[in-house]
Amino acid sequence: MDRKNHPRSTRNSRREKKKHIFTKKIAFASILGVSFILICGGVYATYAVQHKHDEVNEVEEDNQYEEKETALLEKIRKAQKQEVLESSEQEKIDGNIQTLIYEPVATDIIPQLPEIKTELTALIEATKKNSSKETPIKIIGRVKADKINEQVIGYLPAVDTYTWDQEKEDWSEKTEVGKNTAYVNKKTKQPLTLQDIFLSEANILAVQQVVQQKLLDESSDGNAIIDAVLNMPNLSLDKTTFTYYSDKISLNLPDNSTGKNEITLPYKDIAGYVNPEFVDASFIKDVLPAPLDPNKKYISLTFDDGPNPETTPRLLDILKEKGVKATFFMLGQNVVKHESLVQRVAQEGHEVASHSYSHPQLTGLDAQRVKDEVQKTDKAIYHAIGKLPTDFRPPYGAVNKDVAAIIGKPIIQWSVDSQDWQSHNAQAIIKRIDDTAYNDTIVLMHDIHPETVDAVATVIDHLRGEGYEILPSKELLGKKAKPLHMYYGSKDERPVQ
């Protein structure tokens, strides 16, 4: 019998085959199960290791942050203790924002302290508002002291902001200071005043002249605003407000129609009129001319009443040939008629100054007439050469305190009178100057007289033969003559009485 075809044999064969398949499935499932367990175990182990590593990193980062936070606070407090301005600390903590405020202990040394504290509070609040609430921040509010010189110290609010930089693992720093600095006179412990800086009304009037010229220079058309400039009320030591800087000063101008309400002057432009104790010396050093050599002799030649088209050009030729610079005190009415001649005087290096408009005795006029005589001449000279005259010689030398205040310029008198107006004789003029000249004097002549021009070349030769160096009056006076004072020489200065 064929076994292959037997029914029982066939069934057994199928049963064995199924059993074999089942066994294989069991084995495969077991392998999968073991693999899954191994994989899960590996994943868990990896997670556990990584988690443990992250925990270690977090601890390390926390420790590093705390160390740097401690170091920062120590640095801040140490720096504050080293400040000249002793202060007390106030601490405030709001979430991640820690604020340290340092207030001066001695409040009497800063009269403006309430204003400084108000601005400091505003700076701190603005910093908080603009800062992230999620990042650690240290805000340090303090009063910063800046020593300008031995007499002036400035105080201003300052805010230092330290923000934690997670990537760099360190603090970033930013400093913001207030807009207003409170300057204090260290000697008086009072706010700095214009009296401290300029000392006298005469000096502030001299500064007024600089202001006027600067307004004209900065204008697109000076002639259009000349009246507004000349009629601007005077600056005042007690009423003019200002902003002080180490190298310059900004002055708030009185109400005027120039379109300007403030002007800034570098100290080098007003060096002759500032108190050097209250200004950084480096900004005015070497600005003023060196003092005259005490071992030399100096004299100044001045000419009144011109310009005259018949005589002044010839005088200019002689001065040019001799290499001499002089001062011309001009009448406004002649300036108007001979502008080109005024321009030549200025271009050749001579000083153009004012001698009034029509040569009246100013002490016999009312205030408005005096003002007109001065301003009309100022306008005429400015129109001719673009510069206002800074020095003034009153006709006949007649001046008093009221007139000097209206003039608002240094009064340049004379100490040697050539009497050319009287003699009209060249030899007499030469002899008069030879007999009366002495060191540090100002010689009076008139360029409208032909005899004076005839005498000038010999006068110069004789003076030089006697060892004199001839200078314009402004240079003889050191470029620092001031209003309300009159000058007969660099060592003969008198307040106008």
Short mmCIF file of C-alpha atoms in Angstrom, two decimals, residues 68 92 104 145 154 179-180 192 211 216 255 273 315 362 411 427 436:
data_model
loop_
_atom_site.label_atom_id
_atom_site.label_comp_id
_atom_site.label_asym_id
_atom_site.label_seq_id
_atom_site.Cartn_x
_atom_site.Cartn_y
_atom_site.Cartn_z
CA LYS A 68 29.04 85.72 38.88
CA LYS A 92 14.61 96.71 46.05
CA PRO A 104 24.63 110.87 48.89
CA ALA A 145 30.35 113.27 40.41
CA GLY A 154 29.32 118.49 38.43
CA LYS A 179 20.37 115.17 30.60
CA ASN A 180 21.07 117.80 33.23
CA LEU A 192 27.53 127.69 39.87
CA VAL A 211 27.46 137.11 21.04
CA LEU A 216 25.62 138.03 12.62
CA ASP A 255 13.75 138.10 24.31
CA TYR A 273 36.62 137.54 30.05
CA LEU A 315 48.74 157.22 5.26
CA LEU A 362 28.29 162.30 24.20
CA ILE A 411 36.84 153.02 26.02
CA GLN A 427 57.57 169.35 12.47
CA THR A 436 56.11 163.17 25.30
#
